[in-house]
Short mmCIF file of C-alpha atoms in Angstrom, two decimals:
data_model
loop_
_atom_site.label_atom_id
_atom_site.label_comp_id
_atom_site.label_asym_id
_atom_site.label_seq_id
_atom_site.Cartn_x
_atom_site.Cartn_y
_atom_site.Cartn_z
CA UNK A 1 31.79 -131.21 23.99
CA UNK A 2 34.83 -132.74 22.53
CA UNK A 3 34.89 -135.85 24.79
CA UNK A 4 31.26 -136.52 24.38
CA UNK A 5 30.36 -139.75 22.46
CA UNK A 6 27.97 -140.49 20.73
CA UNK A 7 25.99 -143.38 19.11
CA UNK A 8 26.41 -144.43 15.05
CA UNK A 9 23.86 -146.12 13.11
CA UNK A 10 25.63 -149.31 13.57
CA UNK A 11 25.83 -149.06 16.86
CA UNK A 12 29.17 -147.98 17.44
CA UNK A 13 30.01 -144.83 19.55
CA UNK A 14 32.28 -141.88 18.30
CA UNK A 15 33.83 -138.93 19.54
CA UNK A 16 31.60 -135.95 19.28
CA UNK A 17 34.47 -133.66 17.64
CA UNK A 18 34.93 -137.00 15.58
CA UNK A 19 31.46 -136.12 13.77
CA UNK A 20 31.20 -132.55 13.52
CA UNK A 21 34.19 -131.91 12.13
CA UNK A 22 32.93 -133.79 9.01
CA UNK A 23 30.00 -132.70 6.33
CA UNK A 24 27.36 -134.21 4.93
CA UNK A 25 27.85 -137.78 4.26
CA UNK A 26 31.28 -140.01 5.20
CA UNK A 27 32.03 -143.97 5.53
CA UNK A 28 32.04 -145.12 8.83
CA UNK A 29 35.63 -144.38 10.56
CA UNK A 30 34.68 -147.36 12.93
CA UNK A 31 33.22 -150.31 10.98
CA UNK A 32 33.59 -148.99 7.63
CA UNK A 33 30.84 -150.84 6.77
CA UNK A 34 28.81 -148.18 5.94
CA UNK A 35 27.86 -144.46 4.96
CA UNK A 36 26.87 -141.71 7.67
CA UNK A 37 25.14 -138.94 7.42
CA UNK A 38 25.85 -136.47 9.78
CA UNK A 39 22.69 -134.63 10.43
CA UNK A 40 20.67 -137.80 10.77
CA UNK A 41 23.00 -139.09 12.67
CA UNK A 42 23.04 -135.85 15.43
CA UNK A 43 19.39 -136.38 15.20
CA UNK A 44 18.98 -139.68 16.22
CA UNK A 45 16.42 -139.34 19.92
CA UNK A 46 19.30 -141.09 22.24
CA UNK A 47 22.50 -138.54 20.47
CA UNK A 48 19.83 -136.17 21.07
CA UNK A 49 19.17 -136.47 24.38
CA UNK A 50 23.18 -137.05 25.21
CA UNK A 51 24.27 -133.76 23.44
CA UNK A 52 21.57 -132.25 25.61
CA UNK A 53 21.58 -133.59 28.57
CA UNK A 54 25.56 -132.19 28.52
CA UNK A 55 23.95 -128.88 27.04
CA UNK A 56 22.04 -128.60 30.19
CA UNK A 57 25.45 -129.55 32.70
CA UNK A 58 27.58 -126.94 30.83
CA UNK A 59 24.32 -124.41 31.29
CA UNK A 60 24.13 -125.32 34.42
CA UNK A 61 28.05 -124.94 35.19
CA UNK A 62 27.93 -121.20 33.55
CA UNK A 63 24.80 -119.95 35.80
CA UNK A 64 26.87 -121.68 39.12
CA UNK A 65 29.93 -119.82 37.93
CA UNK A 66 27.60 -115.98 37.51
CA UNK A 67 25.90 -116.81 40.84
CA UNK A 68 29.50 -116.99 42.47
CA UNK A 69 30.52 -114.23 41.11
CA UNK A 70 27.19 -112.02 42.60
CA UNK A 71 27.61 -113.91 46.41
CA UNK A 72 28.90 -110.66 47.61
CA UNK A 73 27.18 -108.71 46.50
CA UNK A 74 24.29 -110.65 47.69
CA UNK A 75 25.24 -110.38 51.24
CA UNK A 76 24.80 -106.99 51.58
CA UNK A 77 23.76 -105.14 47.68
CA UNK A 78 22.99 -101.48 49.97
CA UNK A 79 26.75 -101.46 50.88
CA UNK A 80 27.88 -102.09 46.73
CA UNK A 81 24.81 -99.95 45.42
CA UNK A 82 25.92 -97.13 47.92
CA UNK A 83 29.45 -97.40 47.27
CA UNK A 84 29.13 -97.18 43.58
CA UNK A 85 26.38 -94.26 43.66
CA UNK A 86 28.87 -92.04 46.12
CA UNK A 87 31.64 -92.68 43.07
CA UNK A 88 29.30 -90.90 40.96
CA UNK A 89 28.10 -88.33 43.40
CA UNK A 90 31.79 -87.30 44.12
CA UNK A 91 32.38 -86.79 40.28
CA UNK A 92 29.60 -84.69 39.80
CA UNK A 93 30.97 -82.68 43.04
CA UNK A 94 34.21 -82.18 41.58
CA UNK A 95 33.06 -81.47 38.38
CA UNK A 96 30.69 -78.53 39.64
CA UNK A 97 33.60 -77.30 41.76
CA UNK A 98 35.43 -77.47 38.38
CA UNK A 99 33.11 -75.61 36.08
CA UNK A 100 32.66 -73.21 39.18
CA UNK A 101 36.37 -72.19 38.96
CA UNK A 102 36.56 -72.17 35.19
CA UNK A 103 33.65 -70.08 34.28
CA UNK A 104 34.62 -67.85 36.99
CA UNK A 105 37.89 -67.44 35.82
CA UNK A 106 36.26 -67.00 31.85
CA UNK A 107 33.87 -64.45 33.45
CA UNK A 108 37.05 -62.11 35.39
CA UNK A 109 38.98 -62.90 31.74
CA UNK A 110 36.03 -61.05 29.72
CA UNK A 111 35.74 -58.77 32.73
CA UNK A 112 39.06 -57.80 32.22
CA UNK A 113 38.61 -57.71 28.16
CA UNK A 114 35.79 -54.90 28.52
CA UNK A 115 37.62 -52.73 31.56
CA UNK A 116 40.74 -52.70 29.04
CA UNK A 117 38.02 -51.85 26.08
CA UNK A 118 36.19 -49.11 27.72
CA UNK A 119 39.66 -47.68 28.98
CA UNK A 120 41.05 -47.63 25.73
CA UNK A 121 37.63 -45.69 24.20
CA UNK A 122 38.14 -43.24 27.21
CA UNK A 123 41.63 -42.30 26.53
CA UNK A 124 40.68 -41.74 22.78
CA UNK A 125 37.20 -40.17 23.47
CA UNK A 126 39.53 -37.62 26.30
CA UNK A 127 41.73 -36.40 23.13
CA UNK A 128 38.63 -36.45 20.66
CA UNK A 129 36.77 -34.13 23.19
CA UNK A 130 39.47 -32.04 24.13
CA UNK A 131 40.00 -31.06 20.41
CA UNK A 132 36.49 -30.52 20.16
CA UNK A 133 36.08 -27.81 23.03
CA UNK A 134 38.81 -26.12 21.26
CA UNK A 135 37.10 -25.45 18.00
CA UNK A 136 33.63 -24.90 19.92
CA UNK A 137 35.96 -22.45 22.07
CA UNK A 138 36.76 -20.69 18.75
CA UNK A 139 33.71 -20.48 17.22
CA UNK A 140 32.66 -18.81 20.42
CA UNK A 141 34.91 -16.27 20.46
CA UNK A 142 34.62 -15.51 16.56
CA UNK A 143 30.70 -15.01 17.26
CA UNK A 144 31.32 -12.87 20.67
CA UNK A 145 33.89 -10.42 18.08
CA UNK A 146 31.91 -10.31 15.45
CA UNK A 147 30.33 -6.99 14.77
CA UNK A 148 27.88 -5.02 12.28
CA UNK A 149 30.07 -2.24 10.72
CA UNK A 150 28.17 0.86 9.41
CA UNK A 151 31.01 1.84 7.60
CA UNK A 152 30.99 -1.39 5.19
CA UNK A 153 28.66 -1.48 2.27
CA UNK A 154 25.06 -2.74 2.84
CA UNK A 155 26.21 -6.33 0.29
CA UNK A 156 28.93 -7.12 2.34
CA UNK A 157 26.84 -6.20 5.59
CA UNK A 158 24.29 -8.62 4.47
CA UNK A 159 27.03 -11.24 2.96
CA UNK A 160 29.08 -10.85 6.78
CA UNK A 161 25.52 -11.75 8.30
CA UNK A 162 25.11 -14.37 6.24
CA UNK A 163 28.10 -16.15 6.63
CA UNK A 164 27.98 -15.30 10.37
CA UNK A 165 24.66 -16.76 10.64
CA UNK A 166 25.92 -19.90 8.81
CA UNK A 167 28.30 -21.01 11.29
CA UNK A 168 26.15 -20.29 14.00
CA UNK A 169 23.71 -23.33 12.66
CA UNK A 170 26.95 -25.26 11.87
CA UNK A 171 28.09 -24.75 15.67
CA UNK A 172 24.46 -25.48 16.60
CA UNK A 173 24.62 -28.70 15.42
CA UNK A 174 28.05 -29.55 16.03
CA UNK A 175 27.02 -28.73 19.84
CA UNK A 176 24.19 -30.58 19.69
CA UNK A 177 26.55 -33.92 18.45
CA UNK A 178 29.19 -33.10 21.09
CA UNK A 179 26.43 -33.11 23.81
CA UNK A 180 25.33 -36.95 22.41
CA UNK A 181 28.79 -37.76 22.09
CA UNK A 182 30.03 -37.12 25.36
CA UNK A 183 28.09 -35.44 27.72
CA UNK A 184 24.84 -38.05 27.40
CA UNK A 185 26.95 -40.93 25.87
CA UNK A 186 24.74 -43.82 24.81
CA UNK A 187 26.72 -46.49 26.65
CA UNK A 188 24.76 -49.59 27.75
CA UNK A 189 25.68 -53.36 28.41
CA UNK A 190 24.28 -55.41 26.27
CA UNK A 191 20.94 -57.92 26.96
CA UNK A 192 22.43 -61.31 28.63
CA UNK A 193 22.10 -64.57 26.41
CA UNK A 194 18.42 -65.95 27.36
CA UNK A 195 19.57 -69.58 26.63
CA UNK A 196 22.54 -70.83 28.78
CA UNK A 197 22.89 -74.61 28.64
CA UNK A 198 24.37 -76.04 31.48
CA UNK A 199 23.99 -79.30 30.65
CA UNK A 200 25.74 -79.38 27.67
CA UNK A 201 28.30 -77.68 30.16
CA UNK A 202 28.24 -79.68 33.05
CA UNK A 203 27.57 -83.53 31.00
CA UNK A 204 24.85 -85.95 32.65
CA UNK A 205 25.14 -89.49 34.00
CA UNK A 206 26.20 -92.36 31.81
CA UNK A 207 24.20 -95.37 33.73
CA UNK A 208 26.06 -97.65 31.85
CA UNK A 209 25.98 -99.51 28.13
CA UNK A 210 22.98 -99.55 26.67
CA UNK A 211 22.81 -103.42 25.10
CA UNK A 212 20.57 -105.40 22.61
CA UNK A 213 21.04 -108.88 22.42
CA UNK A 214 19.29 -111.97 21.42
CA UNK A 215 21.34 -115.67 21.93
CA UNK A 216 20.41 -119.04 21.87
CA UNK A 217 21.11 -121.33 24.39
CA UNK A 218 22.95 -123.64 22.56
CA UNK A 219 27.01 -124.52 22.18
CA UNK A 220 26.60 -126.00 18.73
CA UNK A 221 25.10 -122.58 17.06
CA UNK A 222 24.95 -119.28 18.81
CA UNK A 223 23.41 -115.69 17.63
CA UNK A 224 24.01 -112.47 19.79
CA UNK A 225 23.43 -109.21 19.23
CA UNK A 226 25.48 -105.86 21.12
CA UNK A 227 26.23 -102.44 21.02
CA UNK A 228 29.09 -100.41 21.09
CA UNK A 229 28.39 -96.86 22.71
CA UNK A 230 31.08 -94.60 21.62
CA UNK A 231 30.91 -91.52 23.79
CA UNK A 232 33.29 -88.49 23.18
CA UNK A 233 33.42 -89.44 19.92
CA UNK A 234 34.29 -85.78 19.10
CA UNK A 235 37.50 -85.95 20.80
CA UNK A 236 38.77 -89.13 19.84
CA UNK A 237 38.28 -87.71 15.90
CA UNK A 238 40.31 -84.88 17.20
CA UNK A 239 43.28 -86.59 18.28
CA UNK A 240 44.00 -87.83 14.80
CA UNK A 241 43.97 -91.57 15.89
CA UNK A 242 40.88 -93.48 17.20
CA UNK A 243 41.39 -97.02 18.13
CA UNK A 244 38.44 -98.37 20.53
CA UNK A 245 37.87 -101.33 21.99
CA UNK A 246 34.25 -102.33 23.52
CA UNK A 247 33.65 -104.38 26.75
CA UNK A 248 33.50 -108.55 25.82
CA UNK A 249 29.77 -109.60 24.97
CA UNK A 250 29.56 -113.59 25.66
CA UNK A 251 27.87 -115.74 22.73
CA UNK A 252 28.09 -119.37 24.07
CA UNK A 253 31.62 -119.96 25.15
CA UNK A 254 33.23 -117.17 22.89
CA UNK A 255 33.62 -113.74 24.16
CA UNK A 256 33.48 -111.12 21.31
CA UNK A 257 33.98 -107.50 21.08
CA UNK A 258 33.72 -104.31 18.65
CA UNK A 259 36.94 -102.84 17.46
CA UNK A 260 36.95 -99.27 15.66
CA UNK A 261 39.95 -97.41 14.38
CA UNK A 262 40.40 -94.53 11.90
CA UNK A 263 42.74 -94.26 9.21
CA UNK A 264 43.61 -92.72 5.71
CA UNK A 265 42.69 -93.85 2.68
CA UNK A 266 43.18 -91.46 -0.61
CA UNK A 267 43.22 -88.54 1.63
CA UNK A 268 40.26 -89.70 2.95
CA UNK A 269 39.42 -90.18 6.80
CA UNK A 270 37.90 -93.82 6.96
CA UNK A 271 36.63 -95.46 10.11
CA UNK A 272 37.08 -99.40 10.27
CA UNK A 273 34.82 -101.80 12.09
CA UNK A 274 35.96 -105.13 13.37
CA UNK A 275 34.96 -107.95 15.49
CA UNK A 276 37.22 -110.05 17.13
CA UNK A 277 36.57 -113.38 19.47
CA UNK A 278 38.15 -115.68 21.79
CA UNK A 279 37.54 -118.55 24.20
CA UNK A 280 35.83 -118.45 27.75
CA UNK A 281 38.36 -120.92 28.58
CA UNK A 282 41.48 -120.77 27.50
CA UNK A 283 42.40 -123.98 24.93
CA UNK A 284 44.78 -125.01 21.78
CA UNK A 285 44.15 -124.18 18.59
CA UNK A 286 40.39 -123.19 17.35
CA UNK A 287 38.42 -122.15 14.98
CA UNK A 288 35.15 -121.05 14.19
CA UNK A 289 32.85 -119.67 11.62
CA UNK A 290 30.76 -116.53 11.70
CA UNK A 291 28.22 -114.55 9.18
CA UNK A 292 28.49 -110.40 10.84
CA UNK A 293 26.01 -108.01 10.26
CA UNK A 294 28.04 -104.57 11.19
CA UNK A 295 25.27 -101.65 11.96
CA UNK A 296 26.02 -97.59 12.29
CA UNK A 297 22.34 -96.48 14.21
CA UNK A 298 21.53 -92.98 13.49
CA UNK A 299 21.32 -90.80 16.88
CA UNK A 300 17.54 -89.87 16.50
CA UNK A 301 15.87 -92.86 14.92
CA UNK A 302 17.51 -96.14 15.89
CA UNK A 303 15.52 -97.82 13.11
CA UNK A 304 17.18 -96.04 10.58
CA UNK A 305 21.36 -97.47 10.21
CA UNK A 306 23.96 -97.94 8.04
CA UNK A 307 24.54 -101.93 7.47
CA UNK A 308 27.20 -103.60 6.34
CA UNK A 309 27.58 -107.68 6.41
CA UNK A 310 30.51 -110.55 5.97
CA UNK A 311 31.89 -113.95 6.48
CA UNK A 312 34.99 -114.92 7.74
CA UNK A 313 36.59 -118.14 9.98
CA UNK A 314 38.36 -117.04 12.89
CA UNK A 315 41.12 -118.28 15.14
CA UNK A 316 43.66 -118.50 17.41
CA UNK A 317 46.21 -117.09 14.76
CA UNK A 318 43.39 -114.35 13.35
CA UNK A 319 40.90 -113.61 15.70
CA UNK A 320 39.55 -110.28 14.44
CA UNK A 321 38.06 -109.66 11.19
CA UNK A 322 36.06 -106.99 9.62
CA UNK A 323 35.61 -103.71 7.11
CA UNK A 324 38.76 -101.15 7.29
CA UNK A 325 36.49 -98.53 5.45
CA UNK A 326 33.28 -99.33 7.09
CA UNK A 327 32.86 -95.41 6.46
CA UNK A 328 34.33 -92.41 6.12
CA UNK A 329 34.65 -90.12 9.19
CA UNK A 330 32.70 -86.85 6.80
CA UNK A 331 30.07 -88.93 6.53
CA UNK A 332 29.76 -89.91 10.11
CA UNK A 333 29.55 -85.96 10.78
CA UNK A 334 26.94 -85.00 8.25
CA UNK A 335 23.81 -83.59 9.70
CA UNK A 336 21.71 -85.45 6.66
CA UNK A 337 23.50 -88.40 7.63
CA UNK A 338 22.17 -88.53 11.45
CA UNK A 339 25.20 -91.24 12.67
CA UNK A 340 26.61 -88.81 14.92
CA UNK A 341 24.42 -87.17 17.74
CA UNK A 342 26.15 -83.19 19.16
CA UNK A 343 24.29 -83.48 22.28
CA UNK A 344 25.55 -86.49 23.49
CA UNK A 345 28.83 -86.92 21.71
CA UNK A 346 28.38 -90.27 20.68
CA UNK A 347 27.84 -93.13 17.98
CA UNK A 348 26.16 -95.96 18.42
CA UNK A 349 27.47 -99.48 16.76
CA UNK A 350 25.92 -102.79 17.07
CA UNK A 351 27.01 -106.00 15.75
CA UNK A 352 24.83 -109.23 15.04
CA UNK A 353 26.92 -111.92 14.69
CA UNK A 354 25.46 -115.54 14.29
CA UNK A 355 28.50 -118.88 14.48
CA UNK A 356 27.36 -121.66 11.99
CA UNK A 357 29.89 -123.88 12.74
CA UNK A 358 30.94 -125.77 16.12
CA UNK A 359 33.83 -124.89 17.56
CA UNK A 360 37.12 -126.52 16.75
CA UNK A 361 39.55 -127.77 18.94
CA UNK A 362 42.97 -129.24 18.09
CA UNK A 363 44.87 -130.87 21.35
#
């Protein structure tokens, strides 16, 4: 684009760069005869039909360069398709050959657990019992010596039988425990768990990023729109530092990415949100504008999001820009909130980012 020319009003041509790097209106750098304005002048049918017709070659260039890149694949797609299904076949083997040998070895652990349990009840219950027999022994043998004397007065007969007939109830019942205690004990495992989820256990099949995008086919303007999919999200918060970077999403001839980090502010866990950009092709110095719409989708209802919009010029120097406390990481985890989703154990960030301003290039 930058050694495209262009017609003026008076009939002179210019660089393209020569033009858009100046607003609104501007005496003629050629003839100096007169004023230009530089919309009308980009308008005119012939600069029109230049800047397009060299839309249309670059255009064409990119969709050469993507079909290159699939000729391979083309020859023979079964061979990649089957290759990169078997990848995921094999992890899922390994990871059921994995969860096999750990909830197995959980299983013998809490195996182990109740065995030691139960043998420690039965050593106590042993002594408990033992002690037991000994006083049921002795109220035995008081009862079996126990006698009616004539030659005690008829109270104290009656008192004796009394008392005798008192401990006789007492042993009843204290039999009558002993025999639920230990001779019919009321042990009994307890009813298995009726919900087991294994696929919260095992994990299911990421078919790759989920992305949204609009663009326009154009190299003076571009809009785009892409998500960031951050799975174990749960983890990364647990290792006290998150710093993410998302695959490159093309707008026109800039490749852009999400960036996320966490950090402290006032004892306060904040997550930051950034975009950052650079060439297709690698070049000097640039710079370009861009208006950012930053979005936080809740997990259920996609509709529903946290938004958060700037402005900035990036380049070469400082090519990421954004919001270090897009929002803090409590927030993120609060069930009102909806942002983060326990099933999948993920979050879900898009950006919309829309470049007013060509692309500037200093040789």
């Amino acid at each position: 684009m930058n050694k495209l020319k262009i017609i003026l009003p008076c009939g002179f041509s210019i660089k393209y760069r020569d033009i858009t790097n100046r607003n609104g209106q501007f005496i003629c750098s050629v003839c100096k005869s007169h004023y230009i304005d530089q919309e009308k002048c980009l308008n005119m049918n012939r600069n029109r039909l230049v800047v397009g017709i060299h839309l249309l070659k670059l255009r064409k260039n990119d969709f050469d360069e993507c079909v290159r890149k699939i000729d391979t694949f083309k020859a023979d797609p079964e061979h990649f398709l089957e290759d990169n299904y078997s990848k995921i076949i094999n992890e899922i083997d390994i990871r059921r050959e994995e969860l096999k040998l750990m909830v197995m070895e959980k299983i013998d652990n809490y195996y182990e657990s109740l065995m030691e349990a139960i043998e420690r009840d039965r050593r106590a219950k042993s002594y408990e019992c033992r002690a037991e027999i000994e006083k049921i022994d002795s109220l035995e043998k008081e009862l079996n010596e126990f006698s009616d004397s004539n030659n005690e007065s008829m109270e104290t007969r009656l008192l004796m039988n009394e008392e005798m007939r008192n401990k006789i109830d007492d042993g009843l019942d204290y039999i009558d425990n002993f025999i639920k205690k230990f001779v019919q004990p009321n042990f009994r495992l307890l009813e298995k768990p009726e919900d087991f989820n294994v696929q919260k256990l095992f994990g299911s099949v990421f078919m790759g990023e989920k992305r949204v995008f609009t663009s326009k086919n154009n190299y003076v303007t571009g809009e785009g729109t892409f998500r960031f999919v951050i799975r174990r999200f749960y983890e990364h918060y647990r290792s006290h530092q998150i710093f993410l970077i998302s695959e490159p999403y093309r707008i026109n001839d800039m490749l852009w990415s999400i960036i996320v980090n966490s950090s402290k502010e006032a004892n306060n866990s904040v997550l930051g949100v950034y975009v950052a950009c650079s060439p297709v092709v690698e070049m000097g110095e640039w710079s370009i504008f861009a208006k950012v719409e930053l979005r936080l989708l809740c997990a259920n209802d996609p509709r529903k999001m946290l938004v958060k919009n700037f402005e900035a010029f990036f380049d070469k120097q400082r090519n990421g820009r954004g919001l270090s406390n897009f929002i803090s990481l409590r927030e993120i985890f609060s069930s009102n909130k909806g942002f983060f989703d326990m099933n999948t154990n993920c979050i879900n960030i898009e950006a919309n980012i829309v470049t007013e301003d060509r692309i500037k290039v200093e040789e």
